[in-house]
CSV table of C-alpha atoms and ligand atoms in Angstrom, one decimal:
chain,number,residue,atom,x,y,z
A,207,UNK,CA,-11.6,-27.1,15.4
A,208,UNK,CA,-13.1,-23.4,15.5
A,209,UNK,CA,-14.4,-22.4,12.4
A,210,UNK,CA,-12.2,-19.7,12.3
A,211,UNK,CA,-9.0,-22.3,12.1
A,212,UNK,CA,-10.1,-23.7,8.6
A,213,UNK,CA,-11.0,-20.5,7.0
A,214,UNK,CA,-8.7,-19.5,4.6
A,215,UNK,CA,-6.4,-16.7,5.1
A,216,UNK,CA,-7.6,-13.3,4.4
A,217,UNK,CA,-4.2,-10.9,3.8
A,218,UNK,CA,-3.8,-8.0,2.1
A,219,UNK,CA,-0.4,-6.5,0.1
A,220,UNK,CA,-0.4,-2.4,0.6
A,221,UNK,CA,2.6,-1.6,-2.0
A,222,UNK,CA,4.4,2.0,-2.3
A,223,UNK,CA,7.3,3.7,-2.4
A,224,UNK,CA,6.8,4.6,1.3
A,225,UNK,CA,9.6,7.3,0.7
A,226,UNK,CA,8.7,8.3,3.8
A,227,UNK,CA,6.2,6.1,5.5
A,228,UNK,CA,3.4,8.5,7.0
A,229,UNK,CA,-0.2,8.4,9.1
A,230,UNK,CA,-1.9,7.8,6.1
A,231,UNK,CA,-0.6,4.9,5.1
A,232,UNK,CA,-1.0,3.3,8.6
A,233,UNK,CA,-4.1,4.8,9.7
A,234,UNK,CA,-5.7,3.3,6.4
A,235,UNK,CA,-3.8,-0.1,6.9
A,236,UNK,CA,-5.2,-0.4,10.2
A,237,UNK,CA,-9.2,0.2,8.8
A,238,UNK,CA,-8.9,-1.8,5.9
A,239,UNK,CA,-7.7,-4.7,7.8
A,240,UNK,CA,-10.7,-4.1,10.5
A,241,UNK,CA,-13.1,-2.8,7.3
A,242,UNK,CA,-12.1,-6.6,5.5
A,243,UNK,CA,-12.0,-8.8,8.5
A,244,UNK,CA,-8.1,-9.5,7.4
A,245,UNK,CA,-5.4,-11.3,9.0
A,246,UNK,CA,-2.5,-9.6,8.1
A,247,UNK,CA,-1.8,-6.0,5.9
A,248,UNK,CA,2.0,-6.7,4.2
A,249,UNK,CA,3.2,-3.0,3.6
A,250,UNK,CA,5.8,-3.4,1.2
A,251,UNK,CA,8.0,-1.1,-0.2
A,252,UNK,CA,9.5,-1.2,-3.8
A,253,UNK,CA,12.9,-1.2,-3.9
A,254,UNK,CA,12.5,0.4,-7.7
A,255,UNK,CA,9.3,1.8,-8.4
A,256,UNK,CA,8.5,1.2,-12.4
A,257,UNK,CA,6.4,4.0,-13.0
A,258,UNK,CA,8.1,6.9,-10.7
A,259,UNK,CA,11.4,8.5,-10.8
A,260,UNK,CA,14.2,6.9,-8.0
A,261,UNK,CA,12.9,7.4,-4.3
A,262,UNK,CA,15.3,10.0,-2.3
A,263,UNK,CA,16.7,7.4,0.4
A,264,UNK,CA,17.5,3.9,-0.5
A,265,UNK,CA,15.2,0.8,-0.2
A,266,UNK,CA,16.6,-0.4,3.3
A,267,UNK,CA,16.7,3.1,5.0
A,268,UNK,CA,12.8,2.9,4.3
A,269,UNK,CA,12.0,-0.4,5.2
A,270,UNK,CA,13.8,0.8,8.7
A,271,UNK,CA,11.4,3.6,8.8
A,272,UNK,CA,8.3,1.6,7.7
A,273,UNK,CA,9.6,-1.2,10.6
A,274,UNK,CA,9.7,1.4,13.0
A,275,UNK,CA,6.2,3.2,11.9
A,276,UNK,CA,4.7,0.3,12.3
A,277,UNK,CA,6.3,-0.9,15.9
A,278,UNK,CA,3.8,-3.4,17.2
A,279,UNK,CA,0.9,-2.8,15.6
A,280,UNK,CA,-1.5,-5.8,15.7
A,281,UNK,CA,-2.1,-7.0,11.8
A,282,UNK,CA,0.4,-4.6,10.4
A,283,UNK,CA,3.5,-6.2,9.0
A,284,UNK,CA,6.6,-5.0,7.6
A,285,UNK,CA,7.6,-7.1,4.7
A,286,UNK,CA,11.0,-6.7,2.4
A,287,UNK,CA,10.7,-9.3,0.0
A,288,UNK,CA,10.8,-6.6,-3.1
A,289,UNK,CA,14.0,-5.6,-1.8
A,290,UNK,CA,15.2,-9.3,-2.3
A,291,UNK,CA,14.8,-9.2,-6.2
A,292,UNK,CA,16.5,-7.7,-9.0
A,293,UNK,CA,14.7,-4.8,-11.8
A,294,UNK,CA,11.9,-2.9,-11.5
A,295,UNK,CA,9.4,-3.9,-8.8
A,296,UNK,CA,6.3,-5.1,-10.2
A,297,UNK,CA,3.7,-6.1,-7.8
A,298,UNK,CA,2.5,-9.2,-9.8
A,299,UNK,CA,5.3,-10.9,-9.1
A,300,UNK,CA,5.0,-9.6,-5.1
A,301,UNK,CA,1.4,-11.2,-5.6
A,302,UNK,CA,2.8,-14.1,-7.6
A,303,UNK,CA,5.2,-14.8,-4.5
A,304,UNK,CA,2.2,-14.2,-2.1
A,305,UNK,CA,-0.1,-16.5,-3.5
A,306,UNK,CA,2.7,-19.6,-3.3
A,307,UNK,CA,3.2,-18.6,0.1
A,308,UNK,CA,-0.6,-18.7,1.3
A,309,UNK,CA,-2.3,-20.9,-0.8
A,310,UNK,CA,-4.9,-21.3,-4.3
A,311,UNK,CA,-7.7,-20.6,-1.5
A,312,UNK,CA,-6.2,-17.4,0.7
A,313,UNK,CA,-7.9,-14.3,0.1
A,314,UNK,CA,-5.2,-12.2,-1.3
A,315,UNK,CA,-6.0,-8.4,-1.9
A,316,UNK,CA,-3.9,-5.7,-3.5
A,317,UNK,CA,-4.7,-2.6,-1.8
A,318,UNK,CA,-3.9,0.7,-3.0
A,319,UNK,CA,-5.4,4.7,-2.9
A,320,UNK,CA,-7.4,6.2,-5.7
A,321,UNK,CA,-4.2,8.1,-7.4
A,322,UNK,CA,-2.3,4.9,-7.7
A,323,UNK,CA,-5.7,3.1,-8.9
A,324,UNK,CA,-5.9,5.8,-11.9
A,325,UNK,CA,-2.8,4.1,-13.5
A,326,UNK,CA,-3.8,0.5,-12.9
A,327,UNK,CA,-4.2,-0.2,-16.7
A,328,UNK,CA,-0.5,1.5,-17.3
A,329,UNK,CA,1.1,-1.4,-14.7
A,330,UNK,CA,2.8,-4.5,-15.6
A,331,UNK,CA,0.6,-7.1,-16.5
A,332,UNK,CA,-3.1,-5.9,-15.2
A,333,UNK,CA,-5.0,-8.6,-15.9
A,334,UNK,CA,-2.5,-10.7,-14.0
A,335,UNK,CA,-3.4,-8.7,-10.9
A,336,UNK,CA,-6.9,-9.7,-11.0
A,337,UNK,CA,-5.9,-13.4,-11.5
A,338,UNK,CA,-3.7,-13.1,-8.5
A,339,UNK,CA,-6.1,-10.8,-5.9
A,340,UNK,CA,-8.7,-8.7,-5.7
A,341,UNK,CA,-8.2,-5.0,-6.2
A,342,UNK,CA,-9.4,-2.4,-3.3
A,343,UNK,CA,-9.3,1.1,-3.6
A,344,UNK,CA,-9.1,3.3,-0.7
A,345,UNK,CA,-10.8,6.8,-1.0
A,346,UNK,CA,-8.0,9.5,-0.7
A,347,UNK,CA,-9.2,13.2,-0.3
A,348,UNK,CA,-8.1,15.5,-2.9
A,349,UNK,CA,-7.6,12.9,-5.8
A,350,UNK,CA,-11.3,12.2,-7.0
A,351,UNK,CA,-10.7,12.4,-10.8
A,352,UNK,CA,-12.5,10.4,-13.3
A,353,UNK,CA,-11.3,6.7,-14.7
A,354,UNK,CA,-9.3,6.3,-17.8
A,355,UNK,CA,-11.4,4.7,-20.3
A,356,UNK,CA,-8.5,1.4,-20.3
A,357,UNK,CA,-9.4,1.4,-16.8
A,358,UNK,CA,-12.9,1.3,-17.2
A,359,UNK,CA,-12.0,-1.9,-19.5
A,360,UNK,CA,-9.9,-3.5,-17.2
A,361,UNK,CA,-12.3,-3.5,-14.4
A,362,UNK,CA,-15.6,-4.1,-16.7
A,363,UNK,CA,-17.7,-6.8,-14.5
A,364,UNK,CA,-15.5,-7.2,-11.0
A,365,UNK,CA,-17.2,-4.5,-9.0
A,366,UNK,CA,-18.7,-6.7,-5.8
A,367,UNK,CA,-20.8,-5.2,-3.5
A,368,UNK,CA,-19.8,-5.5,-0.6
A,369,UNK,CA,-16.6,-6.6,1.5
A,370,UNK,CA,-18.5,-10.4,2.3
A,371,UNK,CA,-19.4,-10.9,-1.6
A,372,UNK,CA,-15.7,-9.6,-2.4
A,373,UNK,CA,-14.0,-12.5,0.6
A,374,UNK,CA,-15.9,-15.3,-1.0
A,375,UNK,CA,-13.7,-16.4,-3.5
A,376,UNK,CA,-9.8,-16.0,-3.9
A,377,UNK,CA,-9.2,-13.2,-6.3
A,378,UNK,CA,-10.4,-11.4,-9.3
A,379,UNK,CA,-13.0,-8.7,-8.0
A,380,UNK,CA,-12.7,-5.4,-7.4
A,381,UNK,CA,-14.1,-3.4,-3.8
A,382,UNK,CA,-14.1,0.3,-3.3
A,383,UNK,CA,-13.5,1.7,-0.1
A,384,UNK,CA,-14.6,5.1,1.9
A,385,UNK,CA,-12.5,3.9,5.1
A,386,UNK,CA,-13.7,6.2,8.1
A,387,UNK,CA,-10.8,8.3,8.3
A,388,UNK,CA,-9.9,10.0,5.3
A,389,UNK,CA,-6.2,11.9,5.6
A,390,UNK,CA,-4.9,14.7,3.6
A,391,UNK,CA,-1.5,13.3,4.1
A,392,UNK,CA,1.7,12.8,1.6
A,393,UNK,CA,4.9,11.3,1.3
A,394,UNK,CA,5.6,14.7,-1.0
A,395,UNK,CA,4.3,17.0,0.9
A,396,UNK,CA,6.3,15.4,4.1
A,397,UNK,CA,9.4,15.8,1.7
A,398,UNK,CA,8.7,18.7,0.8
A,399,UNK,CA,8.4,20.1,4.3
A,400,UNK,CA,11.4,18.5,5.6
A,401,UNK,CA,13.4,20.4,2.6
A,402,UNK,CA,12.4,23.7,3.8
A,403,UNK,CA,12.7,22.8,7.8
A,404,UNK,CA,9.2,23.0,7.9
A,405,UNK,CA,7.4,21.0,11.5
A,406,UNK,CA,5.8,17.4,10.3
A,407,UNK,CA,4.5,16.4,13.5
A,408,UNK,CA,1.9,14.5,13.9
A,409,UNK,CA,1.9,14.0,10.2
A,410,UNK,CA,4.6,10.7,11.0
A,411,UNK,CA,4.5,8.5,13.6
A,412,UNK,CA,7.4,9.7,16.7
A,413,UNK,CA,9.7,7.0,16.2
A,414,UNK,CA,9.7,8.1,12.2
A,415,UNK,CA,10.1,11.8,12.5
A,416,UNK,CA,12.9,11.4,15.0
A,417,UNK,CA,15.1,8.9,12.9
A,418,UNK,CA,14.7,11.3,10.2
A,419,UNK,CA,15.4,14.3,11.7
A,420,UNK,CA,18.6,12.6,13.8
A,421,UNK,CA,19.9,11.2,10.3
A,422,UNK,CA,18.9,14.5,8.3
A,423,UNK,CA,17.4,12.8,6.0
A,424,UNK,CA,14.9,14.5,3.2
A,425,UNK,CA,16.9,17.9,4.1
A,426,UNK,CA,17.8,19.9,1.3
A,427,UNK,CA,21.7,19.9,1.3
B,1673,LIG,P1,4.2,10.4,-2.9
B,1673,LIG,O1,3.6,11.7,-2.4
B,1673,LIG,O2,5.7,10.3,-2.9
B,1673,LIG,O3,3.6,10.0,-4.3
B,1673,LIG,P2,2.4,8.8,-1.3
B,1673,LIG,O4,2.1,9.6,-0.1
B,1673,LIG,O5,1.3,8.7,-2.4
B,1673,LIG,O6,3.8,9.2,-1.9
B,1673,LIG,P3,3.1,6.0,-1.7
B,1673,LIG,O7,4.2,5.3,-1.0
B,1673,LIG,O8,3.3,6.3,-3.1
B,1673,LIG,O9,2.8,7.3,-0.8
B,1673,LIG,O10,1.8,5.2,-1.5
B,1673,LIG,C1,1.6,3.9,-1.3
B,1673,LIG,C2,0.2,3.5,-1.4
B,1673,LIG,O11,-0.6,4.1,-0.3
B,1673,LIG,C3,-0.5,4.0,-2.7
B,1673,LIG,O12,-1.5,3.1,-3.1
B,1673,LIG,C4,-1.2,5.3,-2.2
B,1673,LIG,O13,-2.3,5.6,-3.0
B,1673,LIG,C5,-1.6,5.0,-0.8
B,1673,LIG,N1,-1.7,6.2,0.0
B,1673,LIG,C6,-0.7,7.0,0.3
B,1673,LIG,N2,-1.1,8.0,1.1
B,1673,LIG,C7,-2.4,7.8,1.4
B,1673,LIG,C8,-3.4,8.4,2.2
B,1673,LIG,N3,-3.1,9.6,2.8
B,1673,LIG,N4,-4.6,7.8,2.2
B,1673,LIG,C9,-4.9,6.7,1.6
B,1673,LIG,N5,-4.0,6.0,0.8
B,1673,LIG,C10,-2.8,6.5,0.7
């Protein structure tokens, strides 16, 4: 057997509201799974976000989207199993639900951008997180403030060094990462835009902005 057969399984959750899926969620799905050597990225959406107010179209419109942003990108995976449970999303039962899946030895890693990083010590259950996966930040242009001093706690003595150190055991460190392309982009300012009748090509994938457009959704009524 190739050695690559009895590694264990390197995956990685990307979690959002994805409300509406955009380039730079995909762009950096597509480096971090190259940047970590991963199997699989799972973009999941939250059917109920705890710690934002409702998205503007409902949890299966975009899962659609996000299944058609993706298409068939290699590694990239579409998955709805937060749209399958009851209450408030919290990823550490997404992780929780992972980890049964895969295995006590896959390398699980919840991925997620600086902004949503700054509220890490705010979520459900932190320190289950880190029991669960590792934690990988993804540099995101304008959002470079400072960490929360209950962050700083939270994350006291997990920092590994590099991606390799980071894959060597199953969870509990934390990696972060300046993935080569860097995008301006956001699922508010795409909102935003669509409201007015503003252009957001080239900001979504084609298959996105035309089911969007054709369905009118995000237009201000
Ligand atoms: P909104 O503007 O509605 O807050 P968003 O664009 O931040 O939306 P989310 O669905 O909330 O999108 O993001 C899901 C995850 O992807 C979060 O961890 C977020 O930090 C990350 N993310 C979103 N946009 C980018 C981007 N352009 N570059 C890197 N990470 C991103």
């Amino acid at each position: 057997m190739s050695e690559r057969a009895t590694a264990p399984a390197r995956l990685a959750m990307l979690g959002g509201t994805f409300d509406p899926v955009h380039l730079g969620h995909l762009r950096s799905a597509v480096e971090l799974r190259e940047a970590l050597a991963l199997d699989r990225v799972h973009l999941i959406p939250a059917a109920m976000p705890p710690l934002r107010g409702e998205p503007h179209i409902a949890p299966e419109e975009r899962l659609a989207l996000l299944r058609l942003g993706i298409g068939n990108t290699p590694g990239l995976v579409a998955d709805p199993r937060e749209l399958a449970r009851d209450g408030p999303s919290y990823s550490a039962d997404t992780l929780a639900s992972l980890r049964e899946e895969f295995g006590a030895e896959a390398r699980l890693v919840m991925a997620l951008g600086h902004d949503a990083f700054l509220r890490l010590a705010e979520w459900h259950a932190p320190e289950r997180l880190f029991a669960l996966a590792h934690v990988v930040v993804i540099d995101r242009p304008d959002h470079e403030a400072p960490l929360p001093s209950a962050l700083e706690t939270l994350i006291r003595g997990r920092e590994a060094a590099d991606a390799e150190a980071l894959m060597a055991r199953p969870a509990g460190g934390l990696l972060r990462l300046a993935l080569p392309t860097r995008m301006a982009i956001s699922a508010t300012a795409v909102r935003d835009r669509l409201a007015m009748g503003q252009s957001v090509r080239y900001l979504l994938p084609e298959a996105v902005e035309a089911r969007i457009l054709e369905r009118g959704l995000y237009r201000r009524h």
